[in-house]
PDB file of C-alpha atoms in Angstrom:
ATOM      1  CA  MET A 542       0.000   0.000   0.000  1.00  0.00           C
ATOM      2  CA  TRP A 543       2.887   2.364   0.682  1.00  0.00           C
ATOM      3  CA  GLY A 544       3.970   1.861  -2.914  1.00  0.00           C
ATOM      4  CA  LEU A 545       0.574   2.990  -4.183  1.00  0.00           C
ATOM      5  CA  MET A 546       0.686   6.059  -1.935  1.00  0.00           C
ATOM      6  CA  ILE A 547       4.203   6.898  -3.114  1.00  0.00           C
ATOM      7  CA  LYS A 548       2.967   6.511  -6.692  1.00  0.00           C
ATOM      8  CA  ASP A 549       0.267   9.101  -5.957  1.00  0.00           C
ATOM      9  CA  LEU A 550       2.834  11.481  -4.496  1.00  0.00           C
ATOM     10  CA  TYR A 551       5.105  11.036  -7.502  1.00  0.00           C
ATOM     11  CA  ILE A 552       2.338  11.541 -10.050  1.00  0.00           C
ATOM     12  CA  ASN A 553       0.909  14.610  -8.296  1.00  0.00           C
ATOM     13  CA  ARG A 554       4.173  16.232  -7.193  1.00  0.00           C
ATOM     14  CA  ARG A 555       3.606  19.338  -9.312  1.00  0.00           C
ATOM     15  CA  GLU A 556       0.064  19.879  -7.989  1.00  0.00           C
ATOM     16  CA  ILE A 557       1.275  19.339  -4.429  1.00  0.00           C
ATOM     17  CA  GLY A 558       3.889  22.063  -4.921  1.00  0.00           C
ATOM     18  CA  ILE A 559       1.412  24.502  -6.466  1.00  0.00           C
ATOM     19  CA  TYR A 560      -1.249  23.969  -3.796  1.00  0.00           C
ATOM     20  CA  SER A 561       1.340  24.193  -1.033  1.00  0.00           C
ATOM     21  CA  ALA A 562       2.479  27.561  -2.382  1.00  0.00           C
ATOM     22  CA  LEU A 563      -1.122  28.793  -2.565  1.00  0.00           C
ATOM     23  CA  ALA A 564      -1.735  27.609   1.010  1.00  0.00           C
ATOM     24  CA  GLY A 565       1.374  29.544   2.007  1.00  0.00           C
ATOM     25  CA  VAL A 566      -0.079  32.685   0.435  1.00  0.00           C
ATOM     26  CA  CYS A 567      -3.347  32.176   2.374  1.00  0.00           C
ATOM     27  CA  SER A 568      -1.287  31.591   5.512  1.00  0.00           C
ATOM     28  CA  VAL A 569       0.410  34.983   5.278  1.00  0.00           C
ATOM     29  CA  PHE A 570      -2.894  36.768   5.873  1.00  0.00           C
ATOM     30  CA  LEU A 571      -3.491  34.743   9.019  1.00  0.00           C
ATOM     31  CA  VAL A 572      -0.203  35.495  10.771  1.00  0.00           C
ATOM     32  CA  ILE A 573       0.072  39.225  10.042  1.00  0.00           C
ATOM     33  CA  PRO A 574       1.149  40.744  13.335  1.00  0.00           C
ATOM     34  CA  PHE A 575      -1.330  43.239  14.722  1.00  0.00           C
ATOM     35  CA  GLY A 576      -1.072  45.106  18.002  1.00  0.00           C
ATOM     36  CA  SER A 577      -3.639  44.546  20.739  1.00  0.00           C
ATOM     37  CA  GLU A 578      -5.244  47.949  20.002  1.00  0.00           C
ATOM     38  CA  THR A 579      -5.712  47.043  16.356  1.00  0.00           C
ATOM     39  CA  MET A 580      -7.059  43.610  17.324  1.00  0.00           C
ATOM     40  CA  GLU A 581      -9.681  45.245  19.565  1.00  0.00           C
ATOM     41  CA  LYS A 582     -10.751  47.506  16.711  1.00  0.00           C
ATOM     42  CA  MET A 583     -10.825  44.687  14.153  1.00  0.00           C
ATOM     43  CA  GLY A 584     -12.484  42.114  16.452  1.00  0.00           C
ATOM     44  CA  LEU A 585     -14.972  40.204  14.340  1.00  0.00           C
ATOM     45  CA  LEU A 586     -13.382  41.309  11.064  1.00  0.00           C
ATOM     46  CA  TYR A 587     -10.108  39.561  11.941  1.00  0.00           C
ATOM     47  CA  THR A 588     -11.968  36.388  12.890  1.00  0.00           C
ATOM     48  CA  LEU A 589     -13.905  36.537   9.615  1.00  0.00           C
ATOM     49  CA  LEU A 590     -10.718  37.100   7.596  1.00  0.00           C
ATOM     50  CA  GLY A 591      -8.999  34.240   9.432  1.00  0.00           C
ATOM     51  CA  THR A 592     -11.941  31.905   8.835  1.00  0.00           C
ATOM     52  CA  MET A 593     -11.893  32.760   5.129  1.00  0.00           C
ATOM     53  CA  CYS A 594      -8.152  32.037   4.965  1.00  0.00           C
ATOM     54  CA  LEU A 595      -8.663  28.713   6.752  1.00  0.00           C
ATOM     55  CA  ALA A 596     -11.540  27.834   4.424  1.00  0.00           C
ATOM     56  CA  GLY A 597      -9.262  28.637   1.473  1.00  0.00           C
ATOM     57  CA  ILE A 598      -6.592  26.291   2.803  1.00  0.00           C
ATOM     58  CA  PHE A 599      -9.143  23.526   3.325  1.00  0.00           C
ATOM     59  CA  ALA A 600     -10.520  24.127  -0.189  1.00  0.00           C
ATOM     60  CA  LEU A 601      -7.001  23.706  -1.548  1.00  0.00           C
ATOM     61  CA  THR A 602      -6.571  20.435   0.351  1.00  0.00           C
ATOM     62  CA  GLY A 603      -9.928  19.268  -1.012  1.00  0.00           C
ATOM     63  CA  THR A 604      -8.829  20.070  -4.531  1.00  0.00           C
ATOM     64  CA  LEU A 605      -5.601  18.177  -3.952  1.00  0.00           C
ATOM     65  CA  GLU A 606      -7.553  15.179  -2.666  1.00  0.00           C
ATOM     66  CA  ASN A 607      -9.692  15.221  -5.813  1.00  0.00           C
ATOM     67  CA  GLY A 608      -6.507  15.377  -7.871  1.00  0.00           C
ATOM     68  CA  LEU A 609      -5.262  12.178  -6.241  1.00  0.00           C
ATOM     69  CA  LEU A 610      -8.087  10.242  -7.898  1.00  0.00           C
ATOM     70  CA  LEU A 611      -7.904  11.475 -11.472  1.00  0.00           C
ATOM     71  CA  PRO A 612      -4.653   9.877 -12.768  1.00  0.00           C
ATOM     72  CA  ASP A 613      -5.795   6.347 -11.933  1.00  0.00           C
ATOM     73  CA  GLU A 614      -8.156   6.254 -14.879  1.00  0.00           C
ATOM     74  CA  VAL A 615      -5.245   6.351 -17.318  1.00  0.00           C
ATOM     75  CA  ARG A 616      -4.750   2.931 -18.915  1.00  0.00           C
ATOM     76  CA  GLY A 617      -1.139   2.389 -17.816  1.00  0.00           C
ATOM     77  CA  TYR A 618      -1.894   3.134 -14.176  1.00  0.00           C
ATOM     78  CA  GLN A 619      -4.941   0.864 -14.177  1.00  0.00           C
ATOM     79  CA  GLN A 620      -2.821  -2.040 -15.387  1.00  0.00           C
ATOM     80  CA  PHE A 621      -0.193  -1.273 -12.738  1.00  0.00           C
ATOM     81  CA  VAL A 622      -2.797  -1.243  -9.962  1.00  0.00           C
ATOM     82  CA  PHE A 623      -4.454  -4.471 -11.090  1.00  0.00           C
ATOM     83  CA  SER A 624      -1.098  -6.222 -11.283  1.00  0.00           C
ATOM     84  CA  SER A 625      -0.034  -5.126  -7.803  1.00  0.00           C
ATOM     85  CA  PRO A 626      -0.391  -7.665  -4.997  1.00  0.00           C
ATOM     86  CA  LEU A 627      -3.020  -5.534  -3.239  1.00  0.00           C
ATOM     87  CA  GLY A 628      -5.201  -5.185  -6.318  1.00  0.00           C
ATOM     88  CA  LEU A 629      -8.259  -2.980  -6.424  1.00  0.00           C
ATOM     89  CA  LYS A 630      -9.006  -3.179  -2.686  1.00  0.00           C
ATOM     90  CA  GLY A 631      -5.525  -1.939  -1.872  1.00  0.00           C
ATOM     91  CA  GLN A 632      -5.949   0.884  -4.372  1.00  0.00           C
ATOM     92  CA  VAL A 633      -9.197   2.020  -2.752  1.00  0.00           C
ATOM     93  CA  LEU A 634      -7.670   1.771   0.719  1.00  0.00           C
ATOM     94  CA  SER A 635      -4.608   3.741  -0.341  1.00  0.00           C
ATOM     95  CA  LYS A 636      -6.865   6.495  -1.721  1.00  0.00           C
ATOM     96  CA  TYR A 637      -8.752   6.711   1.568  1.00  0.00           C
ATOM     97  CA  TYR A 638      -5.466   6.848   3.489  1.00  0.00           C
ATOM     98  CA  GLY A 639      -4.085   9.438   1.080  1.00  0.00           C
ATOM     99  CA  CYS A 640      -7.138  11.664   1.463  1.00  0.00           C
ATOM    100  CA  LEU A 641      -7.006  11.289   5.242  1.00  0.00           C
ATOM    101  CA  ALA A 642      -3.301  12.174   5.255  1.00  0.00           C
ATOM    102  CA  VAL A 643      -3.880  15.294   3.147  1.00  0.00           C
ATOM    103  CA  SER A 644      -6.751  16.361   5.430  1.00  0.00           C
ATOM    104  CA  LEU A 645      -4.646  15.784   8.542  1.00  0.00           C
ATOM    105  CA  VAL A 646      -1.721  17.761   7.124  1.00  0.00           C
ATOM    106  CA  GLY A 647      -4.078  20.616   6.201  1.00  0.00           C
ATOM    107  CA  ALA A 648      -5.683  20.607   9.663  1.00  0.00           C
ATOM    108  CA  PHE A 649      -2.285  20.477  11.378  1.00  0.00           C
ATOM    109  CA  TRP A 650      -1.063  23.377   9.261  1.00  0.00           C
ATOM    110  CA  CYS A 651      -4.148  25.425  10.118  1.00  0.00           C
ATOM    111  CA  LEU A 652      -3.842  24.633  13.833  1.00  0.00           C
ATOM    112  CA  LEU A 653      -0.194  25.682  13.708  1.00  0.00           C
ATOM    113  CA  LEU A 654      -1.170  28.949  12.015  1.00  0.00           C
ATOM    114  CA  VAL A 655      -3.865  29.621  14.616  1.00  0.00           C
ATOM    115  CA  TYR A 656      -1.346  29.023  17.399  1.00  0.00           C
ATOM    116  CA  ILE A 657       1.281  31.256  15.763  1.00  0.00           C
ATOM    117  CA  SER A 658      -1.315  33.961  15.163  1.00  0.00           C
ATOM    118  CA  SER A 659      -2.425  33.845  18.794  1.00  0.00           C
ATOM    119  CA  ALA A 660       1.187  33.918  19.994  1.00  0.00           C
ATOM    120  CA  VAL A 661       2.190  36.832  17.750  1.00  0.00           C
ATOM    121  CA  THR A 662      -0.829  39.019  18.477  1.00  0.00           C
ATOM    122  CA  GLY A 663      -1.176  38.024  22.122  1.00  0.00           C
ATOM    123  CA  VAL A 664      -4.958  37.791  21.706  1.00  0.00           C
ATOM    124  CA  GLU A 665      -7.039  34.633  21.435  1.00  0.00           C
ATOM    125  CA  ASN A 666      -8.508  34.880  17.955  1.00  0.00           C
ATOM    126  CA  GLY A 667     -11.295  32.283  18.170  1.00  0.00           C
ATOM    127  CA  LEU A 668     -10.203  30.351  15.089  1.00  0.00           C
ATOM    128  CA  LEU A 669      -9.868  26.934  16.720  1.00  0.00           C
ATOM    129  CA  LEU A 670     -13.536  25.994  16.266  1.00  0.00           C
ATOM    130  CA  PRO A 671     -13.576  26.839  12.532  1.00  0.00           C
ATOM    131  CA  VAL A 672     -10.507  24.620  12.036  1.00  0.00           C
ATOM    132  CA  ILE A 673     -12.179  21.707  13.792  1.00  0.00           C
ATOM    133  CA  PHE A 674     -15.438  22.257  11.901  1.00  0.00           C
ATOM    134  CA  LEU A 675     -13.693  22.500   8.524  1.00  0.00           C
ATOM    135  CA  PHE A 676     -11.640  19.368   9.220  1.00  0.00           C
ATOM    136  CA  TYR A 677     -14.714  17.300  10.032  1.00  0.00           C
ATOM    137  CA  LEU A 678     -16.590  18.782   7.084  1.00  0.00           C
ATOM    138  CA  GLN A 679     -13.678  17.800   4.822  1.00  0.00           C
ATOM    139  CA  ILE A 680     -13.702  14.232   6.173  1.00  0.00           C
ATOM    140  CA  PHE A 681     -17.483  14.021   5.742  1.00  0.00           C
ATOM    141  CA  LEU A 682     -17.335  15.289   2.161  1.00  0.00           C
ATOM    142  CA  ARG A 683     -14.668  12.726   1.245  1.00  0.00           C
ATOM    143  CA  ALA A 684     -16.711   9.939   2.850  1.00  0.00           C
ATOM    144  CA  VAL A 685     -19.680  10.904   0.682  1.00  0.00           C
ATOM    145  CA  GLU A 686     -17.683  11.672  -2.454  1.00  0.00           C
ATOM    146  CA  LEU A 687     -15.266   8.755  -2.776  1.00  0.00           C
ATOM    147  CA  PRO A 688     -17.871   5.995  -3.295  1.00  0.00           C
ATOM    148  CA  PHE A 689     -19.302   7.986  -6.220  1.00  0.00           C
ATOM    149  CA  LEU A 690     -15.856   8.453  -7.728  1.00  0.00           C
ATOM    150  CA  PHE A 691     -14.857   4.808  -7.316  1.00  0.00           C
ATOM    151  CA  GLY A 692     -18.184   3.472  -8.528  1.00  0.00           C
ATOM    152  CA  MET A 693     -18.675   5.674 -11.590  1.00  0.00           C
ATOM    153  CA  GLY A 694     -15.225   6.982 -12.377  1.00  0.00           C
ATOM    154  CA  ALA A 695     -13.912  10.458 -11.720  1.00  0.00           C
ATOM    155  CA  ARG A 696     -15.754  12.144 -14.573  1.00  0.00           C
ATOM    156  CA  TYR A 697     -19.281  10.824 -14.038  1.00  0.00           C
ATOM    157  CA  GLY A 698     -18.847  10.630 -10.261  1.00  0.00           C
ATOM    158  CA  ASN A 699     -18.111  14.361 -10.181  1.00  0.00           C
ATOM    159  CA  TYR A 700     -21.244  15.022 -12.256  1.00  0.00           C
ATOM    160  CA  VAL A 701     -23.418  13.012  -9.872  1.00  0.00           C
ATOM    161  CA  LYS A 702     -21.769  14.602  -6.843  1.00  0.00           C
ATOM    162  CA  MET A 703     -22.301  18.070  -8.300  1.00  0.00           C
ATOM    163  CA  GLY A 704     -25.955  17.299  -9.103  1.00  0.00           C
ATOM    164  CA  VAL A 705     -26.674  16.016  -5.597  1.00  0.00           C
ATOM    165  CA  GLY A 706     -24.866  19.025  -4.116  1.00  0.00           C
ATOM    166  CA  LEU A 707     -26.879  21.472  -6.232  1.00  0.00           C
ATOM    167  CA  ILE A 708     -30.136  19.802  -5.220  1.00  0.00           C
ATOM    168  CA  LEU A 709     -29.173  20.016  -1.546  1.00  0.00           C
ATOM    169  CA  LEU A 710     -28.113  23.645  -1.993  1.00  0.00           C
ATOM    170  CA  PHE A 711     -31.444  24.436  -3.678  1.00  0.00           C
ATOM    171  CA  LEU A 712     -33.436  22.747  -0.907  1.00  0.00           C
ATOM    172  CA  THR A 713     -31.426  24.491   1.810  1.00  0.00           C
ATOM    173  CA  ALA A 714     -31.733  27.902   0.158  1.00  0.00           C
ATOM    174  CA  ASN A 715     -35.447  27.354  -0.380  1.00  0.00           C
ATOM    175  CA  HIS A 716     -35.880  26.437   3.273  1.00  0.00           C
ATOM    176  CA  PHE A 717     -34.047  29.523   4.510  1.00  0.00           C
ATOM    177  CA  LEU A 718     -35.858  31.830   2.095  1.00  0.00           C
ATOM    178  CA  TYR A 719     -39.418  30.491   2.316  1.00  0.00           C
ATOM    179  CA  GLY A 720     -39.482  28.018   5.229  1.00  0.00           C
ATOM    180  CA  LYS A 721     -40.941  25.176   3.180  1.00  0.00           C
ATOM    181  CA  SER A 722     -39.802  22.623   0.665  1.00  0.00           C
ATOM    182  CA  PRO A 723     -40.604  23.006  -3.047  1.00  0.00           C
ATOM    183  CA  ILE A 724     -42.674  19.799  -3.032  1.00  0.00           C
ATOM    184  CA  GLY A 725     -44.922  20.887  -0.159  1.00  0.00           C
ATOM    185  CA  LEU A 726     -43.330  18.955   2.689  1.00  0.00           C
ATOM    186  CA  PRO A 727     -43.116  20.939   5.933  1.00  0.00           C
ATOM    187  CA  LEU A 728     -39.488  21.363   6.934  1.00  0.00           C
ATOM    188  CA  THR A 729     -40.169  23.128  10.206  1.00  0.00           C
ATOM    189  CA  GLY A 730     -42.159  22.018  13.254  1.00  0.00           C
TER     190      GLY A 730
END
């Protein structure tokens, strides 16, 4: 299984470098040193800016996790995976482990940034809960997404995932705007 994970790192080394650089750019905005007077004036704005930077880093890790799945549909890589001793089950397990590793690295990086930001400014910035929420949201999205991608392939799995996501977004927006579902079912007590 380690061989399959190393194969993923080798194939996606360029994307890993690009997304790491973009995460570094998002990180700069989070650790800008402000004085305590400026922090009191900014208050909620700094927390909102920090949450947006953290969400950007988690979006980059999500994009990287999606990129781990795409090269396996190339014919040469499929033959390599099927000829490996672990076979298809090992391939699926290595993808789950790879996605978990990327999510853990992203969460660790964000926690480190939150700690550095708190240490530099001397003020607790309240960004720990968004990091925890975004990490669990990332894990949940991968748990829902990966069966679609393995079952239907990356191309059609992304279409189905996007369709289900748009339907859920429509139902949620409709509930918040009108308080009822479009098919007449009561959504509130």
